[in-house]
Short mmCIF file of C-alpha atoms and ligand atoms in Angstrom, two decimals:
data_model
loop_
_atom_site.label_atom_id
_atom_site.label_comp_id
_atom_site.label_asym_id
_atom_site.label_seq_id
_atom_site.Cartn_x
_atom_site.Cartn_y
_atom_site.Cartn_z
CA MET Y 1 102.84 67.55 77.84
CA ILE Y 2 102.95 69.85 80.87
CA SER Y 3 106.76 69.80 80.96
CA GLU Y 4 106.80 70.68 77.26
CA THR Y 5 104.48 73.64 77.94
CA LEU Y 6 106.75 74.86 80.73
CA GLN Y 7 109.78 74.59 78.44
CA LEU Y 8 107.99 76.49 75.69
CA LEU Y 9 107.27 79.33 78.15
CA ASP Y 10 111.03 79.90 78.30
CA THR Y 11 111.52 80.09 74.52
CA GLU Y 12 111.60 83.35 72.58
CA GLU Y 13 108.19 82.55 71.10
CA GLY Y 14 106.74 81.68 74.51
CA ARG Y 15 108.02 84.87 76.09
CA HIS Y 16 106.70 86.88 73.17
CA ASN Y 17 103.24 85.36 73.43
CA PRO Y 18 102.76 83.23 76.57
CA TYR Y 19 98.95 83.36 76.39
CA PRO Y 20 98.28 80.11 74.42
CA LEU Y 21 100.65 78.35 76.87
CA TYR Y 22 98.77 79.75 79.86
CA ASP Y 23 95.59 78.30 78.27
CA ARG Y 24 97.15 74.84 78.40
CA LEU Y 25 98.35 75.26 81.99
CA ARG Y 26 94.89 76.30 83.21
CA GLU Y 27 93.56 72.89 82.15
CA HIS Y 28 95.70 71.20 84.84
CA PRO Y 29 95.98 71.45 88.60
CA PRO Y 30 98.76 73.82 89.79
CA VAL Y 31 102.15 72.54 88.60
CA TYR Y 32 105.72 73.08 89.89
CA ASP Y 33 107.95 75.05 87.51
CA GLU Y 34 111.75 74.70 87.87
CA ARG Y 35 112.40 78.03 86.21
CA HIS Y 36 110.31 80.00 88.72
CA GLN Y 37 111.24 77.54 91.50
CA ALA Y 38 107.59 77.77 92.43
CA ILE Y 39 104.17 76.29 91.84
CA LEU Y 40 102.43 78.18 89.04
CA ILE Y 41 98.97 79.49 89.94
CA VAL Y 42 97.20 80.30 86.69
CA ARG Y 43 93.39 80.31 87.14
CA TYR Y 44 91.62 83.53 88.09
CA ALA Y 45 89.89 82.14 91.19
CA ASP Y 46 93.09 80.50 92.50
CA CYS Y 47 95.17 83.65 91.87
CA ALA Y 48 92.59 85.85 93.62
CA GLN Y 49 92.53 83.50 96.62
CA ALA Y 50 96.33 83.36 96.88
CA LEU Y 51 96.75 87.14 96.52
CA SER Y 52 94.51 87.99 99.42
CA GLY Y 53 95.33 85.35 101.98
CA PHE Y 54 98.94 84.24 101.59
CA GLY Y 55 102.32 85.62 102.69
CA ARG Y 56 105.04 87.32 100.64
CA PRO Y 57 108.56 86.01 99.96
CA ASP Y 58 110.87 86.44 102.93
CA GLU Y 59 114.58 86.06 103.66
CA ALA Y 60 114.39 82.26 103.72
CA TRP Y 61 112.94 82.44 100.20
CA VAL Y 62 115.71 84.62 98.83
CA LYS Y 63 118.39 82.52 100.55
CA ARG Y 64 117.16 79.42 98.71
CA ARG Y 65 117.44 81.25 95.39
CA ILE Y 66 120.63 83.28 95.98
CA PRO Y 67 122.57 81.72 98.90
CA ASP Y 68 125.04 84.66 99.09
CA TRP Y 69 122.28 87.25 98.69
CA GLU Y 70 123.64 89.40 101.53
CA SER Y 71 126.72 90.20 99.46
CA HIS Y 72 124.56 91.62 96.63
CA PRO Y 73 123.47 95.20 97.38
CA ALA Y 74 120.63 95.07 94.85
CA VAL Y 75 119.10 91.99 96.50
CA VAL Y 76 119.62 93.41 99.99
CA CYS Y 77 117.79 96.54 98.81
CA LEU Y 78 114.96 94.42 97.36
CA MET Y 79 114.55 92.63 100.66
CA ARG Y 80 114.24 95.97 102.48
CA THR Y 81 111.37 97.19 100.30
CA MET Y 82 107.82 96.96 101.55
CA GLN Y 83 106.99 94.13 99.10
CA PHE Y 84 109.66 91.69 100.29
CA GLY Y 85 111.51 90.77 103.44
CA ASP Y 86 110.12 90.75 106.93
CA PRO Y 87 106.29 90.50 106.70
CA GLU Y 88 105.99 92.03 110.18
CA SER Y 89 107.39 95.32 108.89
CA HIS Y 90 105.11 95.48 105.83
CA PRO Y 91 102.27 97.47 107.48
CA ARG Y 92 104.73 100.05 108.86
CA ARG Y 93 106.66 100.43 105.60
CA ARG Y 94 103.49 100.59 103.50
CA GLY Y 95 101.77 102.97 105.93
CA VAL Y 96 104.60 105.47 105.57
CA VAL Y 97 104.00 105.76 101.81
CA SER Y 98 100.23 105.36 101.72
CA ARG Y 99 99.82 108.31 104.13
CA PHE Y 100 101.44 110.45 101.43
CA PHE Y 101 99.41 109.07 98.49
CA THR Y 102 96.16 110.86 99.30
CA LYS Y 103 93.53 111.29 96.61
CA ARG Y 104 93.98 115.06 96.76
CA ARG Y 105 97.73 114.80 96.25
CA ILE Y 106 97.44 112.39 93.32
CA THR Y 107 94.83 114.60 91.65
CA SER Y 108 96.94 117.74 91.92
CA HIS Y 109 100.07 115.81 90.87
CA ILE Y 110 98.34 114.56 87.72
CA ALA Y 111 96.70 117.92 86.95
CA ALA Y 112 100.18 119.45 86.80
CA GLU Y 113 101.13 116.80 84.25
CA SER Y 114 98.72 117.77 81.48
CA ALA Y 115 101.15 120.31 79.98
CA THR Y 116 104.00 117.79 80.17
CA VAL Y 117 101.96 115.25 78.21
CA ASP Y 118 101.27 117.87 75.52
CA THR Y 119 104.99 118.61 75.28
CA LEU Y 120 105.81 114.90 74.96
CA VAL Y 121 103.12 114.45 72.29
CA ASP Y 122 104.61 117.50 70.50
CA ASP Y 123 108.01 115.75 70.61
CA LEU Y 124 106.41 112.61 69.17
CA VAL Y 125 104.86 114.60 66.33
CA ALA Y 126 108.14 116.44 65.65
CA GLU Y 127 109.99 113.12 65.47
CA ILE Y 128 107.41 111.67 63.06
CA ALA Y 129 107.57 114.84 60.93
CA ALA Y 130 111.37 114.63 60.79
CA HIS Y 131 111.86 110.87 60.33
CA GLY Y 132 108.51 109.49 59.17
CA GLU Y 133 108.16 107.50 62.42
CA ALA Y 134 108.92 107.67 66.14
CA ASP Y 135 109.57 105.10 68.83
CA ILE Y 136 106.76 105.72 71.30
CA GLN Y 137 108.66 103.84 74.01
CA ASN Y 138 111.59 106.26 73.87
CA VAL Y 139 109.69 109.47 73.25
CA LEU Y 140 106.74 108.97 75.55
CA SER Y 141 106.08 105.71 77.40
CA TYR Y 142 109.14 105.86 79.63
CA ARG Y 143 109.55 109.63 79.80
CA LEU Y 144 106.14 110.46 81.24
CA PRO Y 145 106.26 108.06 84.23
CA SER Y 146 109.87 108.96 84.89
CA ILE Y 147 109.13 112.70 84.91
CA SER Y 148 106.12 111.97 87.11
CA ILE Y 149 108.15 109.89 89.59
CA ALA Y 150 110.89 112.53 89.54
CA ARG Y 151 108.36 115.17 90.59
CA LEU Y 152 106.85 112.88 93.16
CA LEU Y 153 110.19 112.02 94.72
CA GLY Y 154 111.61 115.51 94.30
CA LEU Y 155 114.39 114.48 91.86
CA PRO Y 156 115.64 117.04 89.33
CA GLU Y 157 113.69 116.20 86.15
CA HIS Y 158 116.53 116.70 83.69
CA GLU Y 159 118.55 113.98 85.44
CA ILE Y 160 115.92 111.27 85.34
CA ALA Y 161 116.09 110.17 81.67
CA GLY Y 162 119.68 109.03 82.22
CA LEU Y 163 118.49 106.67 84.96
CA ARG Y 164 116.51 104.38 82.61
CA PRO Y 165 119.32 101.77 82.26
CA HIS Y 166 119.30 101.47 86.07
CA SER Y 167 115.53 100.82 86.10
CA LEU Y 168 115.99 98.14 83.44
CA ALA Y 169 118.89 96.51 85.31
CA LEU Y 170 117.00 96.43 88.61
CA ALA Y 171 113.81 95.15 86.96
CA ASN Y 172 115.77 91.97 86.13
CA LEU Y 173 115.71 91.09 89.84
CA LEU Y 174 112.08 90.04 89.44
CA GLU Y 175 112.75 87.65 86.55
CA PRO Y 176 112.46 83.95 87.44
CA GLN Y 177 116.13 83.33 86.72
CA LEU Y 178 118.97 85.72 87.24
CA SER Y 179 122.34 85.25 85.52
CA GLN Y 180 125.56 86.34 87.27
CA PRO Y 181 126.07 89.23 84.77
CA ASP Y 182 122.47 90.39 85.38
CA LEU Y 183 123.05 90.27 89.12
CA ALA Y 184 126.33 92.19 88.79
CA ALA Y 185 124.62 94.83 86.60
CA ALA Y 186 121.78 95.19 89.13
CA ASP Y 187 124.33 95.62 91.95
CA GLN Y 188 126.22 98.27 90.00
CA SER Y 189 123.01 100.16 89.18
CA LEU Y 190 121.90 100.04 92.79
CA ARG Y 191 125.26 101.44 93.98
CA GLU Y 192 125.01 104.33 91.53
CA LEU Y 193 121.37 105.02 92.40
CA GLU Y 194 122.11 104.97 96.13
CA VAL Y 195 124.80 107.62 95.78
CA TYR Y 196 122.37 109.71 93.75
CA PHE Y 197 119.41 109.23 96.13
CA GLU Y 198 121.59 110.09 99.12
CA GLN Y 199 122.35 113.47 97.54
CA VAL Y 200 118.64 114.09 96.95
CA ILE Y 201 117.79 113.05 100.51
CA GLU Y 202 120.45 115.38 101.90
CA ALA Y 203 119.10 118.26 99.78
CA ARG Y 204 115.55 117.59 101.02
CA ARG Y 205 116.74 117.44 104.60
CA ARG Y 206 118.17 120.95 104.24
CA HIS Y 207 115.32 122.33 102.10
CA PRO Y 208 112.10 120.34 102.63
CA GLY Y 209 109.35 120.61 100.02
CA ASP Y 210 105.91 119.07 99.49
CA ASP Y 211 107.33 115.94 97.84
CA LEU Y 212 107.55 112.30 98.84
CA ALA Y 213 111.31 112.62 99.45
CA SER Y 214 110.75 115.32 102.08
CA HIS Y 215 107.95 113.27 103.64
CA LEU Y 216 110.16 110.15 103.84
CA VAL Y 217 113.08 112.13 105.29
CA GLN Y 218 110.78 113.47 108.04
CA VAL Y 219 109.50 109.97 108.78
CA HIS Y 220 113.10 108.72 108.94
CA GLU Y 221 114.10 111.52 111.32
CA ALA Y 222 111.10 110.69 113.50
CA GLY Y 223 112.51 107.15 113.79
CA THR Y 224 109.74 105.31 111.86
CA LEU Y 225 111.93 104.37 108.90
CA SER Y 226 115.60 103.31 109.06
CA TRP Y 227 118.16 104.89 106.76
CA HIS Y 228 118.43 101.68 104.67
CA GLU Y 229 114.66 101.41 104.43
CA LEU Y 230 114.56 105.00 103.26
CA THR Y 231 116.97 104.47 100.34
CA SER Y 232 115.33 101.14 99.46
CA MET Y 233 111.94 102.87 99.40
CA PHE Y 234 113.34 105.38 96.91
CA ALA Y 235 114.69 102.63 94.66
CA SER Y 236 111.51 100.57 94.84
CA ILE Y 237 109.12 103.42 94.04
CA PHE Y 238 111.42 104.62 91.30
CA VAL Y 239 111.61 101.21 89.58
CA ALA Y 240 107.98 100.13 90.21
CA GLY Y 241 106.62 103.51 89.13
CA THR Y 242 108.67 103.89 85.96
CA MET Y 243 108.86 100.35 84.59
CA ASN Y 244 105.28 99.24 85.24
CA THR Y 245 103.67 102.45 84.05
CA SER Y 246 105.81 102.66 80.91
CA ASN Y 247 104.93 99.06 80.03
CA PHE Y 248 101.27 99.84 80.71
CA ILE Y 249 101.40 102.75 78.25
CA GLY Y 250 103.33 100.74 75.62
CA ASN Y 251 101.17 97.61 75.93
CA GLY Y 252 98.05 99.78 75.85
CA VAL Y 253 99.16 101.64 72.71
CA ALA Y 254 99.98 98.29 71.05
CA ALA Y 255 96.49 97.00 71.87
CA LEU Y 256 94.93 100.15 70.40
CA LEU Y 257 97.06 99.95 67.25
CA SER Y 258 95.76 96.45 66.63
CA SER Y 259 92.11 97.45 67.12
CA PRO Y 260 91.06 100.35 64.82
CA PRO Y 261 87.33 99.85 65.62
CA VAL Y 262 88.07 100.36 69.34
CA VAL Y 263 90.03 103.52 68.52
CA ALA Y 264 87.07 104.86 66.52
CA GLN Y 265 84.72 104.02 69.38
CA LEU Y 266 86.94 105.80 71.93
CA ARG Y 267 87.18 108.90 69.75
CA ALA Y 268 83.40 109.00 69.50
CA GLN Y 269 82.96 108.39 73.24
CA PRO Y 270 86.01 109.64 75.19
CA SER Y 271 84.27 108.74 78.46
CA LEU Y 272 85.02 105.07 77.62
CA ILE Y 273 88.72 105.64 78.35
CA GLN Y 274 88.51 104.26 81.90
CA ALA Y 275 86.91 101.04 80.65
CA ALA Y 276 89.51 100.89 77.86
CA MET Y 277 92.35 101.16 80.39
CA THR Y 278 90.89 98.37 82.52
CA GLU Y 279 90.83 96.24 79.39
CA MET Y 280 94.42 97.20 78.44
CA LEU Y 281 95.57 96.13 81.91
CA ARG Y 282 93.66 92.84 81.57
CA TYR Y 283 94.67 92.09 77.98
CA ASP Y 284 98.43 92.42 78.42
CA ALA Y 285 99.34 92.87 82.09
CA PRO Y 286 102.55 94.88 82.58
CA MET Y 287 103.41 92.75 85.61
CA GLN Y 288 102.71 89.16 84.64
CA VAL Y 289 103.77 87.41 87.82
CA THR Y 290 103.89 88.15 91.53
CA ARG Y 291 104.90 85.88 94.39
CA ARG Y 292 103.29 84.40 97.46
CA ILE Y 293 104.14 81.80 100.09
CA THR Y 294 101.55 79.69 101.88
CA VAL Y 295 101.53 80.49 105.60
CA ALA Y 296 99.72 77.25 106.54
CA ALA Y 297 98.81 74.00 104.79
CA THR Y 298 95.96 74.82 102.47
CA GLU Y 299 94.00 73.71 99.44
CA LEU Y 300 94.27 75.67 96.22
CA GLY Y 301 92.81 74.75 92.85
CA GLY Y 302 91.98 71.27 94.13
CA THR Y 303 95.58 70.66 95.25
CA ARG Y 304 96.79 70.32 98.83
CA LEU Y 305 99.75 72.64 99.47
CA PRO Y 306 102.00 72.45 102.54
CA ALA Y 307 102.87 75.51 104.65
CA GLY Y 308 105.79 77.42 103.11
CA ALA Y 309 104.99 76.43 99.50
CA GLU Y 310 106.39 78.96 97.03
CA LEU Y 311 103.86 80.20 94.51
CA ALA Y 312 104.22 82.20 91.31
CA ILE Y 313 100.87 83.92 90.79
CA VAL Y 314 100.53 84.37 87.03
CA LEU Y 315 98.37 87.50 86.83
CA GLY Y 316 98.62 87.55 83.03
CA SER Y 317 97.03 84.10 82.91
CA ALA Y 318 94.29 84.89 85.46
CA ASN Y 319 93.33 87.84 83.26
CA ARG Y 320 92.77 85.53 80.27
CA ASP Y 321 90.82 82.84 82.13
CA PRO Y 322 87.73 81.86 80.08
CA ALA Y 323 86.03 80.80 83.33
CA VAL Y 324 85.52 84.51 84.11
CA TYR Y 325 85.94 86.35 80.78
CA THR Y 326 84.06 85.52 77.58
CA GLU Y 327 86.44 85.25 74.60
CA PRO Y 328 89.36 86.43 76.75
CA ASP Y 329 91.79 86.78 73.81
CA ARG Y 330 89.71 89.60 72.31
CA PHE Y 331 90.35 93.23 73.30
CA VAL Y 332 86.88 94.46 74.30
CA PRO Y 333 86.71 97.64 76.43
CA GLY Y 334 83.67 97.66 78.68
CA ARG Y 335 83.41 93.84 78.75
CA SER Y 336 81.77 92.19 81.73
CA GLY Y 337 83.72 90.16 84.26
CA PRO Y 338 85.60 90.73 87.49
CA PRO Y 339 88.36 93.34 87.74
CA PRO Y 340 91.63 92.12 86.24
CA LEU Y 341 94.34 91.19 88.74
CA SER Y 342 97.00 93.39 87.12
CA PHE Y 343 97.58 95.46 90.27
CA GLY Y 344 97.70 92.37 92.50
CA GLY Y 345 95.49 92.15 95.53
CA GLY Y 346 95.11 91.87 99.27
CA SER Y 347 97.23 93.95 101.61
CA TYR Y 348 100.00 94.20 98.97
CA PHE Y 349 97.71 95.74 96.32
CA CYS Y 350 99.71 98.19 94.18
CA ILE Y 351 100.12 101.45 96.02
CA GLY Y 352 100.55 103.40 92.77
CA ALA Y 353 97.47 101.99 90.99
CA ALA Y 354 95.38 105.18 91.14
CA MET Y 355 98.30 107.29 90.01
CA ALA Y 356 99.13 104.96 87.11
CA ARG Y 357 95.50 104.97 85.96
CA GLU Y 358 95.26 108.78 86.14
CA GLU Y 359 98.47 109.08 84.15
CA GLY Y 360 97.18 106.56 81.60
CA ALA Y 361 93.89 108.46 81.23
CA LEU Y 362 95.79 111.64 80.47
CA ILE Y 363 98.10 110.10 77.93
CA PHE Y 364 95.60 107.89 76.08
CA SER Y 365 93.05 110.72 75.87
CA LYS Y 366 95.64 113.08 74.42
CA LEU Y 367 97.00 110.52 71.97
CA LEU Y 368 93.51 109.70 70.74
CA SER Y 369 92.38 113.29 70.41
CA ARG Y 370 95.56 114.75 68.95
CA LEU Y 371 96.77 111.94 66.65
CA PRO Y 372 93.73 110.62 64.77
CA GLU Y 373 95.81 108.56 62.35
CA LEU Y 374 98.28 106.94 64.76
CA ARG Y 375 99.38 103.53 63.43
CA ALA Y 376 102.23 101.02 63.68
CA ALA Y 377 105.23 101.94 61.52
CA ARG Y 378 107.12 98.65 61.76
CA THR Y 379 107.13 95.45 63.77
CA PRO Y 380 107.80 96.32 67.42
CA THR Y 381 110.58 94.76 69.49
CA HIS Y 382 109.43 93.03 72.64
CA ASN Y 383 111.47 92.92 75.86
CA LEU Y 384 110.69 89.17 76.17
CA ARG Y 385 110.59 89.40 79.95
CA SER Y 386 108.55 86.90 81.92
CA VAL Y 387 107.56 89.35 84.67
CA LEU Y 388 107.74 93.05 83.70
CA ARG Y 389 106.32 92.54 80.23
CA GLY Y 390 106.51 95.27 77.61
CA TYR Y 391 108.10 96.61 74.44
CA LEU Y 392 111.63 97.84 73.97
CA HIS Y 393 110.72 99.65 70.76
CA LEU Y 394 107.26 100.46 69.41
CA PRO Y 395 107.65 102.49 66.20
CA VAL Y 396 104.56 104.49 65.24
CA THR Y 397 103.63 106.89 62.51
CA ALA Y 398 100.78 109.29 61.70
CA ASP Y 399 99.68 111.89 59.20
CA VAL Y 400 101.18 114.94 60.91
CA SER Y 401 98.98 117.34 58.92
CA LEU Y 402 96.00 116.00 60.91
CA VAL Y 403 97.57 116.51 64.34
CA GLY Y 404 95.50 118.50 66.81
CA ALA Y 405 96.87 121.17 69.14
CA GLY Y 406 97.48 120.56 72.84
CA THR Y 407 95.21 122.02 75.49
C1 HEM T 501 100.21 100.29 85.48
C2 HEM T 501 101.21 100.45 86.33
C3 HEM T 501 101.47 99.52 87.48
C4 HEM T 501 101.23 98.17 87.57
C5 HEM T 501 100.64 97.23 86.51
C6 HEM T 501 101.64 97.75 88.89
C7 HEM T 501 101.54 96.47 89.38
C8 HEM T 501 101.81 96.08 90.67
C9 HEM T 501 101.64 94.75 91.20
C10 HEM T 501 101.11 93.54 90.41
C11 HEM T 501 102.03 94.76 92.48
C12 HEM T 501 102.13 93.55 93.43
C13 HEM T 501 100.86 93.38 94.21
C14 HEM T 501 100.78 92.05 94.91
O1 HEM T 501 101.73 91.27 94.94
O2 HEM T 501 99.68 91.78 95.43
C15 HEM T 501 102.46 96.12 92.80
C16 HEM T 501 102.92 96.55 94.02
C17 HEM T 501 103.46 97.79 94.23
N1 HEM T 501 103.48 98.85 93.35
FE1 HEM T 501 102.71 98.87 91.51
N2 HEM T 501 102.15 98.84 89.55
C18 HEM T 501 102.04 99.95 88.74
C19 HEM T 501 102.38 101.24 89.03
C20 HEM T 501 102.98 101.65 90.20
C21 HEM T 501 103.38 103.00 90.51
C22 HEM T 501 103.13 104.22 89.61
C23 HEM T 501 103.96 102.97 91.76
C24 HEM T 501 104.56 104.09 92.57
C25 HEM T 501 104.30 105.35 92.42
C26 HEM T 501 103.89 101.60 92.22
C27 HEM T 501 104.37 101.16 93.43
C28 HEM T 501 104.14 99.90 93.96
C29 HEM T 501 104.56 99.50 95.29
C30 HEM T 501 105.34 100.37 96.28
C31 HEM T 501 104.10 98.19 95.46
C32 HEM T 501 104.26 97.30 96.72
C33 HEM T 501 103.00 97.39 97.56
C34 HEM T 501 103.09 96.56 98.84
O3 HEM T 501 103.94 95.66 98.91
O4 HEM T 501 102.30 96.81 99.77
N3 HEM T 501 103.29 100.82 91.25
N4 HEM T 501 102.30 96.89 91.65
#
């Protein structure tokens, strides 16, 4: 029964809608899954406990999965990011970035984005007017976070759209199983991105600005961040910031399209947008799984785990746990219950969470106010990923004669 459920999770249907399968898993104690090579943690309370107290995957972990990992530049880069690798260096690596992400900086960064969102919504409307429909993933969901990350990192904006295939290739590194072609594609993307980032870093060294790139270059020159850590930091923020936020926007739009009464409610009370975003993040988490390793023998979900046990924390399942959310499969902004675990937790809590939420507030508010008749045009195409879950294509349409002007 359990093994059948685990197998189903790896089918097209299971990847498309894993939630009924998570329901079945939550009825059992934590179970080992071959595909993730880890014990699946699926209940809210167990996930919350594991997120805050346990360690992150280290080099021993990656060696078990990819024995020749050191000959793969993409994996080497992953292991130099703040999320992975040597746990001792996490506070230093994270501190370097979190010092830059002040509330004031995020607020002014997002304020500058309002006009960009209007332009992207204009593009969406123009596409619908010309073709009767538009793919919101292409026109908006990826472009806004990528422009935003470009500005943050100090990358030329016109170059960033062409980098999407690299984000997609590198995002595969987080999937439970990695084929040789996927690994080769990730390596190739990393090589190309590194060449590109090195040029940006060199430009910022000569002409510093008020961007994250200039900040990181200064920190590197002061000796706090090695050269390899610097380029890995670029790649990690670029991929985490673009892929997760674009899936958040796409998954959120899909939830709204399937709930016209919620859309009507949000139009009547725009102040509900924050609660609606919390619910979007809960209902279909953009990052379904994160990883932990037990640092000492411990008990979790009634099961005794040895030190060094590899855990896959299924955030998407925690967010649908009926033990903490009433009727968890319904999309109900403003519902009661604990905060969803979509941004993780503990000392690894997502560093871009505030920025992603601010960006979401801007985009959902503008979509709701400017496109009163937004609706699905055709069946969307899902990316069928187990970790960075989202849509490849999400075709929408609207009555363009009712479109409101930007502000
Ligand atoms: C809605 C959008 C986003 C979602 C759902 C999301 C989700 C997550 C999750 C689940 C984690 C892992 C936390 C853990 O294991 O405890 C994480 C970590 C991280 N995220 Fe995000 N993220 C989003 C947006 C962003 C953005 C915009 C950035 C950068 C600007 C970013 C940068 C990072 C970084 C650097 C980490 C590693 C933090 C650490 O290891 O200390 N994320 N994110």
